[in-house]
Amino acid sequence: MQLDIGAALGDVADPGVDEDELDALDERVATAHETIAAGRENGEFGYAALNLPDETDPAAIREAVEPVGDAEYVITVGIGGSALGAKTVTAALADEPDRHVVLDNVDPEHVERTLDGLPLEDTAINVVSKSGTTAETLANFLVVREAYEDRGVDWTELTVVTTGESGPLSELVAEHGLPRLPVPDGVPGRFAALSSVGLVPAAVLGVDIEGLLDGASAAADGLGPSLFDSPGYAYGAVCYALEEEGAAVNAVMPYAERLEYFAEWFAQLWAESLGKDGRGQTPARALGATDQHSQLQLYRAGPRDKMVTVVRPSERADVPIPESDHDSLSYFAGADLGQLLDAEYDATVASLAEAGRPAVELELDRLDAEGLGELLYAMEAATVLVGELADIETFTQPAVEWGKRAARGLLSGEETEETRTVAERPSYRID
């Protein structure tokens, strides 16, 4: 993976980062790397996530999914990090990514429509919850179980559970003898894509999970005390520097349809980890070239509070564009769709640079298992680095936990500080 920050430098962009600023920041990166390396070595909470490429056992995952290996579809029941990482991997790497569907919301119409559209007798169930008590996950799983039973399908023969040592899901595993995989210790859910939390559906659908972990391991080996030697650290350092200069929004725009879910995964990772103490870039999601025809207008001509991260693989499929008799289409002659998409990509970066708006380019050699593993790991390392540079608690999510407590109290009818706040929330209705 290569990183190009030329369109984010201060002599090009405003906000921008000067090369002498990067040199000064590199000293802080070295200090942050020492902290990160020590945290990894000691298996400290959060930092342990960066050890997953070497600690995740793909053989154990394949053994757990063997009973459902003939399933044609997989349905993941989870939320947040318990679902987004898994969908990111299958969307990018599975031969038929639509065969992995996700119930990560409790929208009743969506849940009902999803289940109605699946051949449940050929659909494996992947249930993921570290605590085994996540309200949305358990509610959806109960609905899924009932749907299987109503159709006369034995859900116990099609279910794989990833959960902690105790809790309702762990008890269910013991009661029904279900295959169970552990949630890695010390790893927040949003950092768990490279573990059993994120790899079960990929294993069911025949994805090269070993290659994914190899790519991530190579990225881990590349971490060092200088941002100039690690694309992941370089990306984090540049994002931090641009935020300091006023880039409050980070718009991530992959130029590969298979990476659309990657932008969603990144948004959770970035926002939940770094949105603390009045800090943190707001992640925006876009897709090239589709959103080049809409959102780019804002990024190029709107407020100077944004940076754009563009992502693409160097190698693409060769799909020739048929020749046309129309003279107005003669510029397509001899071209293919990949060349057109790359031209759109280059035009976007040049357009932003011409307008003085910062853009950072992330380029993979190819979008395969190794390439995706390297990309996911690099973004996790970048996130941890930004947390160190900004001196925030990267691995906590107190605002998220507040909402969970409030929702649980409302459902149970319990009066708590959170439910009282909900009841007293301001209202100014216009009917």
Tab-separated table of C-alpha atoms in Angstrom:
chain	number	residue	atom	x	y	z
A	1	MET	CA	0.000	0.000	0.000
A	2	GLN	CA	1.233	3.477	-0.881
A	3	LEU	CA	0.258	6.878	0.498
A	4	ASP	CA	0.496	10.098	-1.504
A	5	ILE	CA	0.033	13.333	0.463
A	6	GLY	CA	1.140	15.722	-2.279
A	7	ALA	CA	-2.341	17.240	-2.608
A	8	ALA	CA	-2.477	17.906	1.146
A	9	LEU	CA	0.757	19.873	1.493
A	10	GLY	CA	0.601	23.480	2.582
A	11	ASP	CA	1.900	24.928	-0.686
A	12	VAL	CA	-1.055	23.267	-2.448
A	13	ALA	CA	-3.944	23.123	-0.005
A	14	ASP	CA	-5.643	25.222	2.642
A	15	PRO	CA	-5.923	23.706	5.166
A	16	GLY	CA	-2.643	21.970	4.471
A	17	VAL	CA	0.406	20.579	6.230
A	18	ASP	CA	3.932	21.852	5.585
A	19	GLU	CA	6.852	19.470	5.206
A	20	ASP	CA	8.687	21.055	8.141
A	21	GLU	CA	5.561	20.426	10.248
A	22	LEU	CA	5.728	16.769	9.281
A	23	ASP	CA	9.381	16.619	10.303
A	24	ALA	CA	8.504	18.064	13.708
A	25	LEU	CA	5.500	15.795	14.040
A	26	ASP	CA	7.694	12.777	13.261
A	27	GLU	CA	9.375	13.174	16.642
A	28	ARG	CA	5.978	12.889	18.331
A	29	VAL	CA	5.173	9.860	16.182
A	30	ALA	CA	8.305	8.167	17.492
A	31	THR	CA	7.164	8.753	21.075
A	32	ALA	CA	3.645	7.560	20.276
A	33	HIS	CA	5.047	4.442	18.626
A	34	GLU	CA	6.921	3.581	21.814
A	35	THR	CA	3.646	3.777	23.749
A	36	ILE	CA	1.817	1.696	21.154
A	37	ALA	CA	4.571	-0.914	20.985
A	38	ALA	CA	4.631	-1.240	24.781
A	39	GLY	CA	0.852	-1.539	24.882
A	40	ARG	CA	0.967	-4.295	22.275
A	41	GLU	CA	3.731	-6.157	24.084
A	42	ASN	CA	1.809	-6.040	27.375
A	43	GLY	CA	-1.531	-6.884	25.745
A	44	GLU	CA	-3.100	-3.722	27.147
A	45	PHE	CA	-6.745	-2.997	26.424
A	46	GLY	CA	-7.162	-1.576	22.950
A	47	TYR	CA	-3.538	-1.889	21.922
A	48	ALA	CA	-4.070	-5.652	21.864
A	49	ALA	CA	-6.125	-5.156	18.702
A	50	LEU	CA	-2.915	-4.492	16.785
A	51	ASN	CA	-1.743	-8.034	17.661
A	52	LEU	CA	-4.709	-9.769	16.029
A	53	PRO	CA	-3.019	-10.664	12.718
A	54	ASP	CA	-0.646	-12.983	14.578
A	55	GLU	CA	-3.059	-14.148	17.274
A	56	THR	CA	-6.199	-14.940	15.292
A	57	ASP	CA	-6.396	-18.653	14.470
A	58	PRO	CA	-7.963	-19.136	11.015
A	59	ALA	CA	-7.983	-22.922	11.484
A	60	ALA	CA	-10.214	-22.570	14.560
A	61	ILE	CA	-12.599	-20.367	12.587
A	62	ARG	CA	-12.785	-22.857	9.732
A	63	GLU	CA	-13.391	-25.692	12.194
A	64	ALA	CA	-16.232	-23.752	13.849
A	65	VAL	CA	-17.977	-23.041	10.539
A	66	GLU	CA	-17.556	-26.565	9.169
A	67	PRO	CA	-21.072	-27.639	10.299
A	68	VAL	CA	-22.551	-24.796	8.206
A	69	GLY	CA	-20.053	-25.066	5.379
A	70	ASP	CA	-22.720	-26.046	2.853
A	71	ALA	CA	-24.839	-22.960	3.529
A	72	GLU	CA	-25.354	-20.753	0.496
A	73	TYR	CA	-26.106	-17.617	2.526
A	74	VAL	CA	-24.983	-16.154	5.837
A	75	ILE	CA	-26.950	-13.784	8.029
A	76	THR	CA	-24.969	-11.838	10.617
A	77	VAL	CA	-26.835	-10.773	13.729
A	78	GLY	CA	-24.784	-8.109	15.464
A	79	ILE	CA	-24.369	-4.365	15.629
A	80	GLY	CA	-21.542	-1.877	15.120
A	81	GLY	CA	-18.166	-3.550	15.223
A	82	SER	CA	-19.864	-6.929	15.523
A	83	ALA	CA	-21.210	-6.570	11.989
A	84	LEU	CA	-19.455	-3.845	9.986
A	85	GLY	CA	-16.056	-5.548	9.852
A	86	ALA	CA	-17.576	-8.818	8.675
A	87	LYS	CA	-19.584	-7.092	5.953
A	88	THR	CA	-16.550	-5.072	4.857
A	89	VAL	CA	-14.554	-8.258	4.314
A	90	THR	CA	-17.235	-10.172	2.407
A	91	ALA	CA	-18.257	-7.136	0.333
A	92	ALA	CA	-14.661	-6.746	-0.806
A	93	LEU	CA	-13.598	-10.369	-1.215
A	94	ALA	CA	-16.514	-12.820	-1.514
A	95	ASP	CA	-17.347	-14.080	-5.005
A	96	GLU	CA	-21.019	-13.435	-4.294
A	97	PRO	CA	-21.065	-10.764	-1.564
A	98	ASP	CA	-24.853	-10.433	-1.655
A	99	ARG	CA	-25.025	-13.874	-0.044
A	100	HIS	CA	-23.966	-12.234	3.223
A	101	VAL	CA	-26.739	-10.143	4.737
A	102	VAL	CA	-26.571	-8.218	7.987
A	103	LEU	CA	-29.145	-7.497	10.668
A	104	ASP	CA	-27.423	-4.666	12.486
A	105	ASN	CA	-30.512	-2.575	13.046
A	106	VAL	CA	-33.859	-3.248	14.695
A	107	ASP	CA	-35.955	-1.584	12.017
A	108	PRO	CA	-38.897	-4.033	11.946
A	109	GLU	CA	-39.646	-3.627	8.236
A	110	HIS	CA	-36.019	-4.219	7.286
A	111	VAL	CA	-35.739	-7.294	9.504
A	112	GLU	CA	-38.972	-8.784	8.193
A	113	ARG	CA	-38.138	-8.093	4.550
A	114	THR	CA	-34.637	-9.534	4.937
A	115	LEU	CA	-35.856	-12.777	6.488
A	116	ASP	CA	-38.678	-13.139	3.963
A	117	GLY	CA	-36.171	-12.899	1.125
A	118	LEU	CA	-33.836	-15.648	2.354
A	119	PRO	CA	-33.945	-19.440	1.885
A	120	LEU	CA	-33.535	-20.049	5.606
A	121	GLU	CA	-32.862	-23.763	5.174
A	122	ASP	CA	-29.675	-22.758	3.285
A	123	THR	CA	-28.748	-19.759	5.444
A	124	ALA	CA	-26.189	-19.923	8.243
A	125	ILE	CA	-26.702	-17.690	11.278
A	126	ASN	CA	-23.679	-15.791	12.592
A	127	VAL	CA	-24.475	-14.256	15.994
A	128	VAL	CA	-21.921	-11.871	17.489
A	129	SER	CA	-21.964	-10.122	20.864
A	130	LYS	CA	-19.035	-9.858	23.245
A	131	SER	CA	-21.220	-9.442	26.325
A	132	GLY	CA	-24.035	-11.635	25.065
A	133	THR	CA	-26.426	-8.989	26.380
A	134	THR	CA	-26.510	-6.427	23.533
A	135	ALA	CA	-30.183	-5.491	23.296
A	136	GLU	CA	-30.387	-5.062	19.520
A	137	THR	CA	-28.491	-8.285	18.814
A	138	LEU	CA	-30.511	-10.415	21.220
A	139	ALA	CA	-33.828	-8.978	20.033
A	140	ASN	CA	-32.974	-9.650	16.390
A	141	PHE	CA	-31.694	-13.130	17.204
A	142	LEU	CA	-34.958	-14.015	18.940
A	143	VAL	CA	-36.833	-12.834	15.848
A	144	VAL	CA	-34.521	-14.840	13.581
A	145	ARG	CA	-34.942	-17.987	15.674
A	146	GLU	CA	-38.722	-17.698	15.513
A	147	ALA	CA	-38.629	-17.195	11.743
A	148	TYR	CA	-36.599	-20.408	11.339
A	149	GLU	CA	-38.949	-22.329	13.624
A	150	ASP	CA	-42.010	-21.017	11.795
A	151	ARG	CA	-40.609	-22.437	8.550
A	152	GLY	CA	-39.710	-25.742	10.171
A	153	VAL	CA	-35.954	-25.138	9.964
A	154	ASP	CA	-33.718	-26.259	12.839
A	155	TRP	CA	-31.755	-23.093	13.612
A	156	THR	CA	-29.430	-24.952	15.981
A	157	GLU	CA	-27.879	-26.805	13.026
A	158	LEU	CA	-27.121	-23.555	11.217
A	159	THR	CA	-25.856	-21.269	13.980
A	160	VAL	CA	-22.331	-20.180	14.914
A	161	VAL	CA	-21.891	-17.920	17.952
A	162	THR	CA	-19.047	-15.542	18.727
A	163	THR	CA	-19.304	-14.305	22.303
A	164	GLY	CA	-17.575	-13.979	25.659
A	165	GLU	CA	-17.199	-16.532	28.423
A	166	SER	CA	-20.504	-15.707	30.113
A	167	GLY	CA	-23.905	-14.238	29.358
A	168	PRO	CA	-27.110	-15.408	27.630
A	169	LEU	CA	-25.391	-16.329	24.361
A	170	SER	CA	-22.739	-18.360	26.149
A	171	GLU	CA	-25.486	-20.201	28.028
A	172	LEU	CA	-27.279	-20.834	24.738
A	173	VAL	CA	-24.127	-22.354	23.291
A	174	ALA	CA	-23.898	-24.769	26.214
A	175	GLU	CA	-27.604	-25.629	26.093
A	176	HIS	CA	-27.685	-26.479	22.389
A	177	GLY	CA	-24.090	-27.541	21.755
A	178	LEU	CA	-23.536	-24.749	19.239
A	179	PRO	CA	-20.150	-23.967	17.681
A	180	ARG	CA	-18.623	-21.079	19.617
A	181	LEU	CA	-15.729	-18.770	18.899
A	182	PRO	CA	-14.207	-16.405	21.476
A	183	VAL	CA	-14.179	-12.638	21.321
A	184	PRO	CA	-10.517	-11.591	21.685
A	185	ASP	CA	-9.596	-10.149	25.073
A	186	GLY	CA	-8.812	-6.478	25.272
A	187	VAL	CA	-10.159	-5.627	21.818
A	188	PRO	CA	-12.994	-3.109	21.345
A	189	GLY	CA	-15.544	-4.311	18.813
A	190	ARG	CA	-14.701	-1.691	16.197
A	191	PHE	CA	-11.105	-2.971	16.159
A	192	ALA	CA	-12.100	-6.649	15.905
A	193	ALA	CA	-12.541	-7.139	12.147
A	194	LEU	CA	-9.355	-9.235	11.962
A	195	SER	CA	-10.639	-11.773	14.496
A	196	SER	CA	-13.441	-14.318	14.666
A	197	VAL	CA	-15.760	-11.330	15.182
A	198	GLY	CA	-15.214	-10.311	11.572
A	199	LEU	CA	-14.161	-13.481	9.775
A	200	VAL	CA	-16.916	-16.075	10.252
A	201	PRO	CA	-19.071	-15.064	7.241
A	202	ALA	CA	-15.943	-14.780	5.109
A	203	ALA	CA	-14.937	-18.323	6.067
A	204	VAL	CA	-18.409	-19.667	5.249
A	205	LEU	CA	-18.302	-18.015	1.820
A	206	GLY	CA	-14.850	-19.313	0.972
A	207	VAL	CA	-12.833	-16.117	1.381
A	208	ASP	CA	-9.078	-16.410	1.857
A	209	ILE	CA	-8.999	-15.384	5.517
A	210	GLU	CA	-5.428	-16.635	5.848
A	211	GLY	CA	-4.340	-14.191	3.133
A	212	LEU	CA	-6.248	-11.403	4.847
A	213	LEU	CA	-4.349	-12.006	8.079
A	214	ASP	CA	-1.047	-12.272	6.183
A	215	GLY	CA	-1.629	-8.847	4.646
A	216	ALA	CA	-2.449	-7.383	8.028
A	217	SER	CA	0.620	-9.019	9.556
A	218	ALA	CA	2.813	-7.443	6.887
A	219	ALA	CA	1.346	-4.034	7.751
A	220	ALA	CA	2.028	-4.702	11.439
A	221	ASP	CA	5.647	-5.545	10.672
A	222	GLY	CA	5.926	-2.202	8.889
A	223	LEU	CA	5.088	-0.107	11.945
A	224	GLY	CA	8.085	1.831	13.195
A	225	PRO	CA	9.169	5.018	14.906
A	226	SER	CA	8.793	7.209	11.805
A	227	LEU	CA	5.723	8.241	9.850
A	228	PHE	CA	7.892	8.230	6.726
A	229	ASP	CA	8.305	4.447	6.933
A	230	SER	CA	4.692	3.407	7.552
A	231	PRO	CA	1.691	4.333	5.371
A	232	GLY	CA	-0.657	3.728	8.316
A	233	TYR	CA	1.215	6.029	10.665
A	234	ALA	CA	1.705	8.576	7.873
A	235	TYR	CA	-2.027	8.645	7.205
A	236	GLY	CA	-2.843	9.120	10.877
A	237	ALA	CA	-0.231	11.851	11.310
A	238	VAL	CA	-1.414	13.790	8.252
A	239	CYS	CA	-5.070	13.531	9.334
A	240	TYR	CA	-4.106	14.796	12.786
A	241	ALA	CA	-2.119	17.686	11.327
A	242	LEU	CA	-4.945	18.645	8.960
A	243	GLU	CA	-7.466	18.548	11.798
A	244	GLU	CA	-5.216	20.915	13.737
A	245	GLU	CA	-5.340	23.270	10.736
A	246	GLY	CA	-9.152	23.152	10.560
A	247	ALA	CA	-10.059	20.049	8.538
A	248	ALA	CA	-12.927	18.940	10.784
A	249	VAL	CA	-14.382	16.539	8.203
A	250	ASN	CA	-12.666	13.524	6.606
A	251	ALA	CA	-14.524	12.386	3.487
A	252	VAL	CA	-13.481	8.860	2.520
A	253	MET	CA	-14.107	8.093	-1.153
A	254	PRO	CA	-13.098	4.640	-2.439
A	255	TYR	CA	-12.872	4.241	-6.199
A	256	ALA	CA	-13.918	0.603	-6.048
A	257	GLU	CA	-17.480	-0.572	-5.541
A	258	ARG	CA	-16.217	-3.451	-3.424
A	259	LEU	CA	-14.833	-0.967	-0.890
A	260	GLU	CA	-18.102	0.873	-0.288
A	261	TYR	CA	-18.577	-0.923	3.050
A	262	PHE	CA	-14.965	-0.123	3.931
A	263	ALA	CA	-15.983	3.538	4.109
A	264	GLU	CA	-18.775	2.600	6.537
A	265	TRP	CA	-16.397	0.550	8.666
A	266	PHE	CA	-13.886	3.399	8.698
A	267	ALA	CA	-16.569	5.873	9.731
A	268	GLN	CA	-17.368	3.885	12.865
A	269	LEU	CA	-13.707	3.296	13.697
A	270	TRP	CA	-12.766	6.959	13.280
A	271	ALA	CA	-15.814	8.540	14.917
A	272	GLU	CA	-16.193	6.259	17.922
A	273	SER	CA	-12.478	6.200	18.680
A	274	LEU	CA	-11.559	9.852	18.166
A	275	GLY	CA	-14.734	11.835	18.889
A	276	LYS	CA	-13.742	12.824	22.430
A	277	ASP	CA	-13.099	15.964	24.453
A	278	GLY	CA	-14.390	18.280	21.753
A	279	ARG	CA	-12.035	16.760	19.183
A	280	GLY	CA	-12.302	14.370	16.275
A	281	GLN	CA	-12.883	14.620	12.542
A	282	THR	CA	-16.387	13.838	11.330
A	283	PRO	CA	-16.104	10.989	8.810
A	284	ALA	CA	-18.151	11.368	5.637
A	285	ARG	CA	-18.786	8.485	3.253
A	286	ALA	CA	-18.690	8.774	-0.510
A	287	LEU	CA	-18.147	6.458	-3.488
A	288	GLY	CA	-16.133	7.284	-6.571
A	289	ALA	CA	-17.057	7.947	-9.267
A	290	THR	CA	-20.747	8.097	-8.235
A	291	ASP	CA	-20.417	10.854	-5.650
A	292	GLN	CA	-17.940	12.728	-7.779
A	293	HIS	CA	-21.069	13.973	-9.548
A	294	SER	CA	-22.623	15.308	-6.345
A	295	GLN	CA	-20.629	15.557	-3.114
A	296	LEU	CA	-17.467	16.731	-4.853
A	297	GLN	CA	-19.201	20.064	-5.429
A	298	LEU	CA	-19.205	20.631	-1.658
A	299	TYR	CA	-15.691	19.305	-1.106
A	300	ARG	CA	-14.248	21.546	-3.818
A	301	ALA	CA	-16.289	24.717	-3.360
A	302	GLY	CA	-17.806	24.570	0.129
A	303	PRO	CA	-16.304	25.562	3.484
A	304	ARG	CA	-12.577	24.917	3.911
A	305	ASP	CA	-13.155	22.454	6.744
A	306	LYS	CA	-12.641	19.159	4.916
A	307	MET	CA	-10.052	16.723	3.694
A	308	VAL	CA	-10.793	13.996	1.171
A	309	THR	CA	-9.291	10.506	1.364
A	310	VAL	CA	-9.406	8.690	-1.967
A	311	VAL	CA	-8.715	4.953	-2.127
A	312	ARG	CA	-8.140	2.688	-5.121
A	313	PRO	CA	-6.413	-0.521	-6.208
A	314	SER	CA	-3.677	-0.219	-8.852
A	315	GLU	CA	-4.873	-3.338	-10.681
A	316	ARG	CA	-8.413	-3.500	-12.041
A	317	ALA	CA	-10.487	-5.873	-14.148
A	318	ASP	CA	-10.325	-5.260	-17.902
A	319	VAL	CA	-13.821	-4.533	-19.270
A	320	PRO	CA	-13.489	-2.907	-22.712
A	321	ILE	CA	-15.907	-0.140	-23.679
A	322	PRO	CA	-17.538	-1.069	-26.999
A	323	GLU	CA	-16.892	1.294	-29.876
A	324	SER	CA	-19.632	3.668	-30.965
A	325	ASP	CA	-20.475	5.286	-34.303
A	326	HIS	CA	-21.116	8.620	-32.588
A	327	ASP	CA	-18.256	11.087	-33.019
A	328	SER	CA	-19.034	12.567	-29.611
A	329	LEU	CA	-18.035	9.260	-28.022
A	330	SER	CA	-14.803	8.799	-29.947
A	331	TYR	CA	-12.740	9.453	-26.803
A	332	PHE	CA	-13.828	5.997	-25.592
A	333	ALA	CA	-11.939	4.329	-28.449
A	334	GLY	CA	-9.648	1.607	-27.127
A	335	ALA	CA	-10.530	2.392	-23.501
A	336	ASP	CA	-11.991	0.152	-20.805
A	337	LEU	CA	-14.071	0.807	-17.694
A	338	GLY	CA	-11.057	0.567	-15.403
A	339	GLN	CA	-9.254	3.268	-17.365
A	340	LEU	CA	-12.344	5.451	-17.175
A	341	LEU	CA	-12.612	4.974	-13.403
A	342	ASP	CA	-8.918	5.790	-12.969
A	343	ALA	CA	-9.367	8.907	-15.090
A	344	GLU	CA	-12.265	9.922	-12.833
A	345	TYR	CA	-10.052	9.331	-9.794
A	346	ASP	CA	-7.183	11.398	-11.193
A	347	ALA	CA	-9.600	14.160	-12.160
A	348	THR	CA	-11.005	14.288	-8.627
A	349	VAL	CA	-7.597	14.631	-6.978
A	350	ALA	CA	-6.508	17.257	-9.523
A	351	SER	CA	-9.788	19.123	-9.108
A	352	LEU	CA	-9.347	19.300	-5.345
A	353	ALA	CA	-5.714	20.374	-5.668
A	354	GLU	CA	-6.614	23.061	-8.201
A	355	ALA	CA	-9.132	24.447	-5.707
A	356	GLY	CA	-6.615	24.251	-2.858
A	357	ARG	CA	-8.528	21.559	-0.958
A	358	PRO	CA	-6.509	18.797	0.758
A	359	ALA	CA	-6.658	15.260	-0.617
A	360	VAL	CA	-4.785	12.166	0.524
A	361	GLU	CA	-4.386	9.174	-1.777
A	362	LEU	CA	-4.312	5.573	-0.530
A	363	GLU	CA	-3.418	3.063	-3.214
A	364	LEU	CA	-3.440	-0.727	-2.887
A	365	ASP	CA	-1.460	-2.921	-5.244
A	366	ARG	CA	-4.614	-4.936	-5.790
A	367	LEU	CA	-7.920	-5.520	-4.022
A	368	ASP	CA	-7.285	-9.065	-2.846
A	369	ALA	CA	-7.130	-10.675	0.597
A	370	GLU	CA	-3.608	-9.436	1.344
A	371	GLY	CA	-4.369	-5.933	0.114
A	372	LEU	CA	-7.541	-5.617	2.160
A	373	GLY	CA	-5.833	-6.971	5.271
A	374	GLU	CA	-3.089	-4.384	4.893
A	375	LEU	CA	-5.641	-1.584	4.416
A	376	LEU	CA	-7.747	-2.520	7.456
A	377	TYR	CA	-4.725	-2.837	9.702
A	378	ALA	CA	-3.207	0.429	8.472
A	379	MET	CA	-6.420	2.305	9.274
A	380	GLU	CA	-6.554	0.797	12.751
A	381	ALA	CA	-2.934	1.786	13.370
A	382	ALA	CA	-3.674	5.277	12.051
A	383	THR	CA	-6.595	5.604	14.448
A	384	VAL	CA	-4.525	4.541	17.445
A	385	LEU	CA	-1.756	6.935	16.460
A	386	VAL	CA	-4.151	9.894	16.192
A	387	GLY	CA	-5.458	9.072	19.652
A	388	GLU	CA	-1.921	9.196	21.019
A	389	LEU	CA	-1.117	12.468	19.274
A	390	ALA	CA	-4.370	14.061	20.455
A	391	ASP	CA	-3.988	12.634	23.989
A	392	ILE	CA	-7.473	11.120	24.130
A	393	GLU	CA	-8.883	7.777	25.316
A	394	THR	CA	-9.062	6.036	21.936
A	395	PHE	CA	-10.580	2.782	23.120
A	396	THR	CA	-13.541	4.009	25.168
A	397	GLN	CA	-16.985	5.123	23.983
A	398	PRO	CA	-18.800	6.782	26.905
A	399	ALA	CA	-21.351	8.565	24.727
A	400	VAL	CA	-22.319	5.271	23.106
A	401	GLU	CA	-22.640	3.568	26.485
A	402	TRP	CA	-24.939	6.364	27.715
A	403	GLY	CA	-27.329	5.680	24.846
A	404	LYS	CA	-27.275	1.948	25.558
A	405	ARG	CA	-28.176	2.494	29.209
A	406	ALA	CA	-30.966	4.871	28.243
A	407	ALA	CA	-32.495	2.438	25.739
A	408	ARG	CA	-32.308	-0.469	28.179
A	409	GLY	CA	-33.954	1.596	30.919
A	410	LEU	CA	-36.772	2.702	28.606
A	411	LEU	CA	-37.491	-0.895	27.576
A	412	SER	CA	-37.449	-2.215	31.140
A	413	GLY	CA	-39.490	0.677	32.535
A	414	GLU	CA	-36.744	1.401	35.032
A	415	GLU	CA	-36.281	4.990	36.193
A	416	THR	CA	-32.667	6.055	35.839
A	417	GLU	CA	-30.743	9.251	35.301
A	418	GLU	CA	-30.719	8.466	31.593
A	419	THR	CA	-34.451	7.769	31.302
A	420	ARG	CA	-35.240	10.960	33.222
A	421	THR	CA	-33.084	12.873	30.758
A	422	VAL	CA	-34.975	11.281	27.883
A	423	ALA	CA	-38.314	12.226	29.432
A	424	GLU	CA	-37.154	15.807	29.965
A	425	ARG	CA	-35.518	16.299	26.597
A	426	PRO	CA	-36.368	19.628	24.918
A	427	SER	CA	-39.185	19.758	22.392
A	428	TYR	CA	-40.364	22.452	19.980
A	429	ARG	CA	-42.876	20.797	17.667
A	430	ILE	CA	-44.120	22.245	14.412
A	431	ASP	CA	-47.069	20.288	12.992
